[in-house]
XYZ file of C-alpha atoms in Angstrom:
556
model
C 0.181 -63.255 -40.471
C -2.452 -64.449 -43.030
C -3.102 -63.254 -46.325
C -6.458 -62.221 -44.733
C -4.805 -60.354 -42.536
C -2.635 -58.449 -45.294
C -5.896 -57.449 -47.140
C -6.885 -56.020 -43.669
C -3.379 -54.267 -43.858
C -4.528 -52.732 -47.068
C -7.886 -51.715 -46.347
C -6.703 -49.691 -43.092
C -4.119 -47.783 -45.402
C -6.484 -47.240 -48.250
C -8.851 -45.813 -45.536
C -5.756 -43.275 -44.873
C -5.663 -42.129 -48.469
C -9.787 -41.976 -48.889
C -9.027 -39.030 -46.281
C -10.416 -35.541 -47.449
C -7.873 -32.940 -46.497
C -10.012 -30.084 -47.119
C -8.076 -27.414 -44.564
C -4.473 -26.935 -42.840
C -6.384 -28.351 -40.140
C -7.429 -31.634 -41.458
C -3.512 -32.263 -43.005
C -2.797 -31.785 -39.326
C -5.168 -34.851 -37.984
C -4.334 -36.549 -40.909
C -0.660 -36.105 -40.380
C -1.579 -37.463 -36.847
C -3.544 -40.613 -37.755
C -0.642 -41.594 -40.238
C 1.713 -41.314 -37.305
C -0.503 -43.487 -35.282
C -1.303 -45.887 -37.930
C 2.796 -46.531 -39.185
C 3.763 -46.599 -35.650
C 1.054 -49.548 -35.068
C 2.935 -51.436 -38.343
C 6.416 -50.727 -37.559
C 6.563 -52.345 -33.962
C 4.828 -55.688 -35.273
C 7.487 -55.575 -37.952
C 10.163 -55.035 -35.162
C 8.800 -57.246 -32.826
C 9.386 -59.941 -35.451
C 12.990 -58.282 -36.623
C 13.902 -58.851 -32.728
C 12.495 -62.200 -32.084
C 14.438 -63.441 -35.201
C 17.783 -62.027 -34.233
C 16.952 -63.321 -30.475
C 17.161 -66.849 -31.871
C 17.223 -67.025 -35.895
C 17.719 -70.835 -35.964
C 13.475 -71.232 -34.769
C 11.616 -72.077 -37.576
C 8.534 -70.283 -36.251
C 10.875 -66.933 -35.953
C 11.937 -67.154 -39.730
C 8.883 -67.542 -40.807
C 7.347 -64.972 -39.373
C 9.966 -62.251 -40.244
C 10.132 -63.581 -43.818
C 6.740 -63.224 -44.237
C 7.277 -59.641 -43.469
C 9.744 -59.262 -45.812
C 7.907 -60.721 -48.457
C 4.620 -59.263 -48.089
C 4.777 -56.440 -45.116
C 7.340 -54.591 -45.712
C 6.680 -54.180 -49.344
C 3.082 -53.040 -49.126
C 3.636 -50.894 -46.060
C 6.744 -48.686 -48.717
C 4.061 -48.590 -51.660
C 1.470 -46.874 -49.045
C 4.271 -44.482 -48.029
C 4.818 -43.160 -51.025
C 1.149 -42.924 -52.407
C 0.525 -41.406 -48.650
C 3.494 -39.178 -49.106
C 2.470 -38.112 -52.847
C -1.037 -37.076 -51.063
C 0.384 -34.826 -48.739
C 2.621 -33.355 -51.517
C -0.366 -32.521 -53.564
C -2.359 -30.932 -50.912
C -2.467 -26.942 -51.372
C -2.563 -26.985 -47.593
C 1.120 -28.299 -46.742
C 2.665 -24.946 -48.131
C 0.493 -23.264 -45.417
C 2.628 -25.151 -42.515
C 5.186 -23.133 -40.993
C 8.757 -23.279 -42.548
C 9.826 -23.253 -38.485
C 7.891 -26.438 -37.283
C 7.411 -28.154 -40.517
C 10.867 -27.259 -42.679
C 12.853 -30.289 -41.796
C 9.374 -32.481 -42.541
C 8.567 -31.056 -45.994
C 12.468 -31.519 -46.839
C 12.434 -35.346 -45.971
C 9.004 -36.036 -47.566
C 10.429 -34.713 -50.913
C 13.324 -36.456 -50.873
C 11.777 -40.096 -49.739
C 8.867 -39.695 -52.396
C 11.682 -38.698 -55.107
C 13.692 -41.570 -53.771
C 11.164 -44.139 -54.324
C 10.658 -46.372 -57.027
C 8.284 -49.347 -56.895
C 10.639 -51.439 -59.460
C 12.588 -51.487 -56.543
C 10.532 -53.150 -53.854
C 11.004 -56.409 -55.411
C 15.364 -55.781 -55.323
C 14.645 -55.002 -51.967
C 12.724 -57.919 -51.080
C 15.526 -60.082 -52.780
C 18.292 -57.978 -50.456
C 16.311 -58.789 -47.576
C 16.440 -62.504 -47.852
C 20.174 -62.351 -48.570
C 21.132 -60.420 -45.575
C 18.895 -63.077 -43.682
C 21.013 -65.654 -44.905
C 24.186 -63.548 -43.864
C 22.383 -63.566 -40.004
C 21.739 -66.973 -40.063
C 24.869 -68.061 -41.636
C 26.803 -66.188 -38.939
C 24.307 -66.213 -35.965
C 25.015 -70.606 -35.833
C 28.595 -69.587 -35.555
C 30.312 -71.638 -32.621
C 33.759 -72.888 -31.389
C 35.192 -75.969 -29.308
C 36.596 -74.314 -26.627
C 37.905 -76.336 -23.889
C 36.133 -79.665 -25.027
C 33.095 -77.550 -24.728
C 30.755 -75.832 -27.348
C 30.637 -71.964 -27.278
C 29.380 -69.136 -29.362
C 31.833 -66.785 -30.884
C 30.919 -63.667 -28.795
C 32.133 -66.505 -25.599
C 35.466 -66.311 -27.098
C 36.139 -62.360 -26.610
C 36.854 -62.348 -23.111
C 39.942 -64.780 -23.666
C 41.447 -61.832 -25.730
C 42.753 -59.970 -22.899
C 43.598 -62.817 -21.301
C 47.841 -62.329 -19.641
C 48.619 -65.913 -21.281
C 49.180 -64.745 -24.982
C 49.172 -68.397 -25.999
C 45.414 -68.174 -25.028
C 44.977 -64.875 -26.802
C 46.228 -66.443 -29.966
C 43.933 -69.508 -29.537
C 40.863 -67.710 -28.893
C 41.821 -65.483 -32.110
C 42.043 -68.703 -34.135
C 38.387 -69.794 -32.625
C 37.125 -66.492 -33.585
C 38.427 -66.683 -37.408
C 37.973 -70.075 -37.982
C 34.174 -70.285 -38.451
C 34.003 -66.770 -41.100
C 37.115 -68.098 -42.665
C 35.099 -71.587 -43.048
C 31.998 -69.778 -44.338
C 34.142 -67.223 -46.865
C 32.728 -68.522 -50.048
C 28.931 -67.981 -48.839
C 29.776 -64.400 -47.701
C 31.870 -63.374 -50.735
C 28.718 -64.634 -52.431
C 26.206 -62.922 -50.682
C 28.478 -59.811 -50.856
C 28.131 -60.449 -55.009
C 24.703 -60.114 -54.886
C 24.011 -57.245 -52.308
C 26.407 -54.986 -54.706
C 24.769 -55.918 -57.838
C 20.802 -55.406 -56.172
C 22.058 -52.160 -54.143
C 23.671 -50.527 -57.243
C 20.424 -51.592 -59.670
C 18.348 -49.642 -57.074
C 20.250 -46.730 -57.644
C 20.154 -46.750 -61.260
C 16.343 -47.063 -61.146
C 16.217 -43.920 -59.291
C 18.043 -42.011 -61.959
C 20.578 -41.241 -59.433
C 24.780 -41.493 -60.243
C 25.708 -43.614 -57.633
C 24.734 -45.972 -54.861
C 26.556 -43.505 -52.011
C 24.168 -40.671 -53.964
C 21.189 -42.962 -53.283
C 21.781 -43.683 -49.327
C 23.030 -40.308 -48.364
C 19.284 -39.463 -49.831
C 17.924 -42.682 -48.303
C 19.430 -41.323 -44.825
C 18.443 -37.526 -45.284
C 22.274 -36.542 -44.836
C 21.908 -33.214 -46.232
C 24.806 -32.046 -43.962
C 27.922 -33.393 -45.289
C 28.877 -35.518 -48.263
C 30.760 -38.513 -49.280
C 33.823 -36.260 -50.225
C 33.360 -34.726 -46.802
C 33.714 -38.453 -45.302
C 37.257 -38.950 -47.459
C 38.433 -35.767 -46.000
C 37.711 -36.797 -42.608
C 38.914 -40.072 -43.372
C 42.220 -37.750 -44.279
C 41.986 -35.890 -40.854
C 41.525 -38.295 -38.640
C 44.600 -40.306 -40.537
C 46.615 -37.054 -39.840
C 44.929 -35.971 -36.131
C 44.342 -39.219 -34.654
C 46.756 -41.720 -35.730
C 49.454 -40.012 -34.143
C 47.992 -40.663 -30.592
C 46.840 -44.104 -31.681
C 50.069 -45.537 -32.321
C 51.598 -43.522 -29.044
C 49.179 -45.547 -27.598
C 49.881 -48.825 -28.760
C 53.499 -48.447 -28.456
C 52.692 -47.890 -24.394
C 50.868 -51.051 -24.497
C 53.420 -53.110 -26.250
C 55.802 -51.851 -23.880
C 53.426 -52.723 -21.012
C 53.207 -56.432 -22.636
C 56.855 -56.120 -22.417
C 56.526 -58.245 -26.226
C 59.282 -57.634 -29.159
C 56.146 -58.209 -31.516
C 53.095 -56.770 -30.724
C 50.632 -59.182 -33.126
C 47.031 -58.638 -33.559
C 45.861 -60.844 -30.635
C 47.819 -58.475 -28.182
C 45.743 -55.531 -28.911
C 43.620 -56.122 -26.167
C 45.751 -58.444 -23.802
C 46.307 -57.348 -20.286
C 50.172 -57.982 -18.701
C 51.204 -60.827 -16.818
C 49.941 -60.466 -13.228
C 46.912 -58.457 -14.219
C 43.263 -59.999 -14.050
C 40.963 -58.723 -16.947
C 38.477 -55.681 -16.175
C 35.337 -57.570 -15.427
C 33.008 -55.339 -14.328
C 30.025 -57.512 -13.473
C 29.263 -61.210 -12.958
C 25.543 -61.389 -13.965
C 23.142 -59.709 -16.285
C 21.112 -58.972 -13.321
C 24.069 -57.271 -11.893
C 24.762 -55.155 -14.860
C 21.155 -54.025 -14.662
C 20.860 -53.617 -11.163
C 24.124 -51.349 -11.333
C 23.560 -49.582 -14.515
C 20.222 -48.600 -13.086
C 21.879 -46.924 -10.027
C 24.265 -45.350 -12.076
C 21.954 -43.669 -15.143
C 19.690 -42.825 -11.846
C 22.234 -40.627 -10.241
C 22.608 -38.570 -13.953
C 18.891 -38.227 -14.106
C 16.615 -40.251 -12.032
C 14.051 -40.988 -15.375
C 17.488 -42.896 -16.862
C 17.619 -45.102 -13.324
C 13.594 -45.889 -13.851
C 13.936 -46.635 -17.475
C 16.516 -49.591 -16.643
C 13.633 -51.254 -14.572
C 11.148 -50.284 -16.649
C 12.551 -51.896 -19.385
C 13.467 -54.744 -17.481
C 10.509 -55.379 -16.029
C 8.756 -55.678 -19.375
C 11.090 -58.109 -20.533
C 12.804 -55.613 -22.944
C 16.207 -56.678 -22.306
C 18.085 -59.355 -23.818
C 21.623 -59.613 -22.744
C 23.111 -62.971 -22.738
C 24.806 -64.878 -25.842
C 23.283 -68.492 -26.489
C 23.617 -70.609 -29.786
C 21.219 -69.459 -32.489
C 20.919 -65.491 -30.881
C 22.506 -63.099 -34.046
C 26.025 -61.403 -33.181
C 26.391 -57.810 -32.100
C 24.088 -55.498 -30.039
C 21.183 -53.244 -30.855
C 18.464 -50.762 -29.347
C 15.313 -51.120 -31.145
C 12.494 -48.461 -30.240
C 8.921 -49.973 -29.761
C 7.129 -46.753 -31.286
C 3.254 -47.868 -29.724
C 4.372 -49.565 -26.221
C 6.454 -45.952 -26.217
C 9.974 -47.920 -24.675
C 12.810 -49.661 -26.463
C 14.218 -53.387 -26.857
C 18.045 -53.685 -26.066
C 19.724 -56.576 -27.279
C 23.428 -57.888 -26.719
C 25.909 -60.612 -26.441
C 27.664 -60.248 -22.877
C 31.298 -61.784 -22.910
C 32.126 -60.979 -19.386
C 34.459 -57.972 -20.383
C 34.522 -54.170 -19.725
C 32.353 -54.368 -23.197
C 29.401 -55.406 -21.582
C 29.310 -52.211 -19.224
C 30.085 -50.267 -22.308
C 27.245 -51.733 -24.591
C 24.903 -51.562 -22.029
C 25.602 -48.193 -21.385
C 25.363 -47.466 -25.500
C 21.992 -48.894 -25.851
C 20.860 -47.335 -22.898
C 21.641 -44.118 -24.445
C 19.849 -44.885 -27.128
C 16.814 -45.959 -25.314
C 16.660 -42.822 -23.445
C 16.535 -41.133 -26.695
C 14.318 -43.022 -27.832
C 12.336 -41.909 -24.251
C 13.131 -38.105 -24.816
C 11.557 -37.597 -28.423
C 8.833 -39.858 -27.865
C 6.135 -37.056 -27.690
C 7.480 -35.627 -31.244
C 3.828 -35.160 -33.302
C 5.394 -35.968 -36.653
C 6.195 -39.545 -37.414
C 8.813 -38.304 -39.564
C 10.425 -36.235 -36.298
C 11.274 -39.266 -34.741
C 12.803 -41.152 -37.236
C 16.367 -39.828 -36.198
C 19.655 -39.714 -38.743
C 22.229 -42.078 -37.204
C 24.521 -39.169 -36.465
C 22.169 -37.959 -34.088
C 21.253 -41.612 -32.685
C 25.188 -42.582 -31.910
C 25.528 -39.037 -30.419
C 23.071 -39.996 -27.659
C 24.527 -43.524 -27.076
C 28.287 -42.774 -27.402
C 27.549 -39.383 -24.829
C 26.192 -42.332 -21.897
C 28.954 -43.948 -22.163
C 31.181 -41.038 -21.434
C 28.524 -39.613 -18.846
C 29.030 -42.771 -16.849
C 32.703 -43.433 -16.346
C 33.083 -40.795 -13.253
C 30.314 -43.098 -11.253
C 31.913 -46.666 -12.271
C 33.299 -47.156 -9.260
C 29.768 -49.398 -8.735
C 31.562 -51.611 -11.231
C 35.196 -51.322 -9.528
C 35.806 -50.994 -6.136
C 39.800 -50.615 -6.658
C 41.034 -47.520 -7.675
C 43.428 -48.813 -9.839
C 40.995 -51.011 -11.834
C 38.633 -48.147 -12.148
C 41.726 -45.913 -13.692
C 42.278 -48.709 -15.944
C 38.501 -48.930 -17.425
C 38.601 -45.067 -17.781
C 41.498 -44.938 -19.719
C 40.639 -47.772 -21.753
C 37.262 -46.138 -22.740
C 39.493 -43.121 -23.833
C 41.921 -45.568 -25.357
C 38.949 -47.208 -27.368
C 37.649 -44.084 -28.638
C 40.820 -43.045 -30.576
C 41.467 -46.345 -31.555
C 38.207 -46.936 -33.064
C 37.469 -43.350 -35.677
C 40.656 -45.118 -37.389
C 39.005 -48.000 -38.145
C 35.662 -46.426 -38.491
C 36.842 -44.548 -41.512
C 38.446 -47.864 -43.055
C 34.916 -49.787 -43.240
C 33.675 -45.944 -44.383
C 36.061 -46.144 -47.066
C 35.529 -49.556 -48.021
C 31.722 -49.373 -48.520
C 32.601 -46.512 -50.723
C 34.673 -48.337 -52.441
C 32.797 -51.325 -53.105
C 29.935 -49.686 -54.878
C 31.909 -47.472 -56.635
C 33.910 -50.449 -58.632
C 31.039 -53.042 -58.286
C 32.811 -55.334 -60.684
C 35.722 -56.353 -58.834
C 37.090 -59.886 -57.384
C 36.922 -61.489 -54.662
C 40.715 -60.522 -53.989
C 40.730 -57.399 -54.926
C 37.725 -56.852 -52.412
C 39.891 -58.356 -49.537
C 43.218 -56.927 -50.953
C 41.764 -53.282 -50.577
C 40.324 -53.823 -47.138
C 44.132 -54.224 -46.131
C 45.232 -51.673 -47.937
C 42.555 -49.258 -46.487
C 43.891 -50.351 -42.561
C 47.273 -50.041 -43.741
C 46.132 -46.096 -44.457
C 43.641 -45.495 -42.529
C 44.614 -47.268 -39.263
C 48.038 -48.038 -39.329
C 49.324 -49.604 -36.454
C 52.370 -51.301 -35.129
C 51.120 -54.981 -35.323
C 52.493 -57.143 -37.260
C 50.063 -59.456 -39.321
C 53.009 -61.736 -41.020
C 51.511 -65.140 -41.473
C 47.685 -64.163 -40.223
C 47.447 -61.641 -43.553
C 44.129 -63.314 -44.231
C 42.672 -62.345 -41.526
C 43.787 -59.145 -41.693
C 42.150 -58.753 -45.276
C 38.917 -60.592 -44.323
C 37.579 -58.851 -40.719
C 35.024 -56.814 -43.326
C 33.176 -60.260 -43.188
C 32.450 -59.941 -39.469
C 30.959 -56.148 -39.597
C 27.380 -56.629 -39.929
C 26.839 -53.475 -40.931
C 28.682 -53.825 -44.349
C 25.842 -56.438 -45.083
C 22.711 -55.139 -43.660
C 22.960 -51.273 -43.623
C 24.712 -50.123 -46.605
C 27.139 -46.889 -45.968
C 26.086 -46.806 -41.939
C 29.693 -46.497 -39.856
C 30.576 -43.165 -40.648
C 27.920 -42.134 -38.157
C 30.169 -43.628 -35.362
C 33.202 -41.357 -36.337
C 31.299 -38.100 -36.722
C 28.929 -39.176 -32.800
C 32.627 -40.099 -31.127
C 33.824 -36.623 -31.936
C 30.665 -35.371 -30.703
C 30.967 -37.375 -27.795
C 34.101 -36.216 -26.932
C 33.289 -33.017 -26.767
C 30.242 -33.863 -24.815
C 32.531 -35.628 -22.230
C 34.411 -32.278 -22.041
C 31.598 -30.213 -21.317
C 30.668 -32.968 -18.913
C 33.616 -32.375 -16.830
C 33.128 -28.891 -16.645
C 29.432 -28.323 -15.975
C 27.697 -32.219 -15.458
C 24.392 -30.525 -14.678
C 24.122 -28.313 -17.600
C 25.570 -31.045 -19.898
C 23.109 -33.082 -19.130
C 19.880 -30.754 -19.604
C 21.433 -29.763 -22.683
C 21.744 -33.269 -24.026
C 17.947 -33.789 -22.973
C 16.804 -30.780 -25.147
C 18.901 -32.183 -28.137
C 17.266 -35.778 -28.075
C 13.713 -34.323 -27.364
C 14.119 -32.434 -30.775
C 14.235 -35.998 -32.574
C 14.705 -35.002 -36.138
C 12.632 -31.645 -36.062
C 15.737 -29.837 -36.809
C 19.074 -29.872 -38.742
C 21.726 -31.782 -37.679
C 23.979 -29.035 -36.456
C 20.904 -27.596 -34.681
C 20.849 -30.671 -33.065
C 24.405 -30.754 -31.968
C 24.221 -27.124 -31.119
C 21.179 -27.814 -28.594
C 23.725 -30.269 -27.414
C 26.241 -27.272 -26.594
C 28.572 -28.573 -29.258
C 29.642 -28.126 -32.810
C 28.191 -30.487 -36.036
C 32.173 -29.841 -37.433
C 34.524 -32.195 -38.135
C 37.365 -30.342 -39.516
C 40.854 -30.659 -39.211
C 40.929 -28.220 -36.266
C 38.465 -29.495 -34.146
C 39.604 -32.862 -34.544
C 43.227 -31.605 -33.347
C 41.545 -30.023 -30.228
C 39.628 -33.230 -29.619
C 43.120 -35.088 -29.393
C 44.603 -32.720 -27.318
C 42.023 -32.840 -24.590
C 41.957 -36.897 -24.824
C 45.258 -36.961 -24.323
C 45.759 -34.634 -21.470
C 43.131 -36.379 -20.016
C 45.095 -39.771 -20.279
C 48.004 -38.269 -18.495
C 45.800 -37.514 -15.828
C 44.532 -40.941 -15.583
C 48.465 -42.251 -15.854
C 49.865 -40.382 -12.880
């Protein structure tokens, strides 16, 4: 884009605020044209977001998503507020219903109170060091074999029978983060010292104080996290190590060690549910079309339109995402397929966000469909769960499909433990932004040794231990996001329970919660849903209970 084209930029949005809002009327089509308008800007900015991640080592790609960094991104939050601040003044937005319009006029407050244009430059500056993290860890490869192979190629050797391999392909996996430490500890540095100078320019106490604002989370606060933190590490831990004591026993090891985790026993091929990407769509699509036929025709859809891309290369970013493409009306699913049960279970994840995505499409306010994360993993952790009774399209032996099921439920207690540790830790980092290097890897440990205390034993690997924080993208690119993922498992859960009981009902139910986007509270939303926004101690126990009767039943 051309600094012609910017100037364009501006003269569309100073067109928006030349608008006369003269009646309630008129906020309404205004209201509507700024919906239209943002939704044009924000899928050119993720089309370049996506292409960049899809391979960040092109020049061309950089460029392009730099450029919107620099000069996009910027102007389009200055227009928001002034857009946002005319809409506050109007006499006419106290005339919209409290019923429809309650949720918007909350948000709008709190975004135009939030912002401060001192801090568009910080932000600019954050973006182009969490670009450096991506591209720093996105060239990330191993020798593997004689052969060179991206990281996310290494996974599927971790539940490999041969623990020798296991080991090895831990090593490979380490090596190149442990290689780039001093570059990450340094970006780190400098994302603590921006994030907590944007707080302070907002008057505000604290960085948490700033993104539970910049999130909307008017639900639950950060002492509310550190008591869940608390119940799950009194609820869930118990099963967890149960668990891993089975599977150590399984092993048949005297030390269960971190690369046995996920290790299958001797004699006992690795779940691999597909062979192909085409496969995995092909499948997926029959699957999500026996829940709900629109989920079968949204896989091809998406497909068709070259939305989906699933396979790991050198220079494609780490991870997975769902993107929505707010003016072509679908979504953009991206992943790194190892050739492991994970691929079924990301594609599955991102589907479920992509139907969301789908349901709340015809939401009027632009506002309404920018949905809080809690809401977001809800609908993507809920697919996965939906699914598992039709896998047998993945497995055709009984006893393999047993085995995925009950590793899904495995997974799910296994991971709020650690959810709550990088929870904990981002809390922790901007809450004593002055400390060392050390003491930032020292109380990573410490949290898992809490928080997710297991039965492996770390002795001579400590480092690693201390230093997985640098692999968790999120800790680098969205500040105080992984919390979400505890509170939409437990959701989940109780999702898959109502599943079991009623599938039909479940599923309309979930439908009406997506289509509500973020028109209504968050326990509204869950509530549509036909479960509870509530994370106390008590439900949590329940949860437990019914995950592990239903492992029994998968063990008989």
């Amino acid at each position: 884009m051309s600094e012609q084209q910017v100037e364009l930029l501006k003269q569309e949005f100073d067109h928006l605020l030349d608008q006369k809002i003269g009646s309630e009327k008129e906020l309404k089509t205004f209201l509507a044209e700024q919906k239209k308008w943002y939704e044009k800007v924000e899928e050119n900015l993720l089309k370049h977001y996506i292409a960049f991640q899809c391979q960040s080592d092109s020049e061309e790609n950089k460029q392009r998503y730099e450029f919107d960094q620099e000069h996009i991104k910027p102007l389009f939050k200055k227009y928001q507020s002034l857009l946002d601040e005319k809409v506050l003044e109007s006499p006419f937005l106290a005339t919209l219903s409290d019923e429809e319009y309650g949720e918007f006029k909350k948000k709008l407050r709190t975004q135009f109170a939030l912002f401060q244009e001192a801090n568009i430059e910080i932000e600019k500056e954050e973006d182009r060091i969490v670009n450096q993290y991506f591209e720093t860890t996105g060239s990330m490869t191993a020798i593997w074999e004689g052969e060179e192979v991206t990281v996310s190629d290494l996974f599927e050797h971790f539940q490999n029978p041969d623990r020798d391999i296991r080991k090895k392909a831990m090593e490979a996996i380490y090596a190149p983060i442990l290689k780039e430490e001093v570059t990450l500890q340094k970006l780190m540095d400098e994302l603590i010292r921006l994030r907590v100078k944007k707080a302070e320019n907002t008057g505000l106490s604290s960085f948490a104080d700033y993104m539970f604002n910049k999130y909307n989370r008017f639900d639950y606060t950060p002492e509310d996290c550190t008591q869940l933190a608390e119940s799950i590490r009194e609820h869930v831990m118990p099963l967890a190590l149960q668990l891993e004591k089975e599977h150590k026993k399984e092993l048949q090891v005297e030390v269960y060690k971190p690369w046995d985790m996920r290790g299958e026993p001797l004699g006992k091929k690795p779940l691999k549910p597909v062979e192909s990407a085409e496969e995995l769509v092909n499948k997926s699509a029959a699957v999500l079309g026996e829940i709900h036929p629109g989920f079968g025709t949204l896989v091809h859809e998406m497909n068709v339109k070259g939305l989906l891309d699933l396979t790991s290369r050198k220079g494609k970013t780490q991870g997975g995402f769902c993107e929505p493409l707010p003016e072509t009306g679908l979504s953009f699913i991206f992943m790194n397929m190892n050739n492991t049960q994970g691929d079924l279970l990301t594609f599955m994840h991102e589907m479920g966000h992509a139907i969301h995505d789908l349901m709340k499409r015809d939401q009027e306010l632009y506002t309404y469909k920018q949905i809080p994360m809690e809401s977001a993993e809800l609908a993507s952790m809920s697919m996965e769960f939906f699914t598992m009774d039709r896998w047998d399209a993945f497995y055709k032996s009984e006893e393999e499909l047993n085995r995925a099921k009950k590793d899904q439920l495995k997974q799910a207690v296994m991971g709020l433990p650690f959810f709550m540790v990088v929870d904990q830790f981002q809390h922790w980092l901007y809450q004593n932004p002055n400390h060392s290097w050390e003491e930032r890897n020292k109380k990573f440990g410490e949290l898992k040794d809490r928080y997710n205390a297991t039965i492996v034993q770390w002795d001579g690997f400590e480092d690693l231990k201390e230093k997985e924080w640098m692999y968790i993208l999120h800790i680098f690119e969205l500040p105080y996001y992984f919390i979400e993922y505890a509170i939409a498992q437990l959701g989940a859960l109780q999702m898959y329970k109502l599943y079991k009981e009623n599938p039909i009902e479940t599923i309309e139910n979930y439908r009406k919660a997506l289509q509500l986007g973020s028109s209504k509270s968050l326990p509204e939303v869950y509530k549509a849903a036909g479960i509870t926004f509530d994370f106390s101690p008590e439900t949590i126990s329940q949860i437990m209970e019914f995950v592990a009767q239903e492992l029994e039943l998968l063990s008989v």
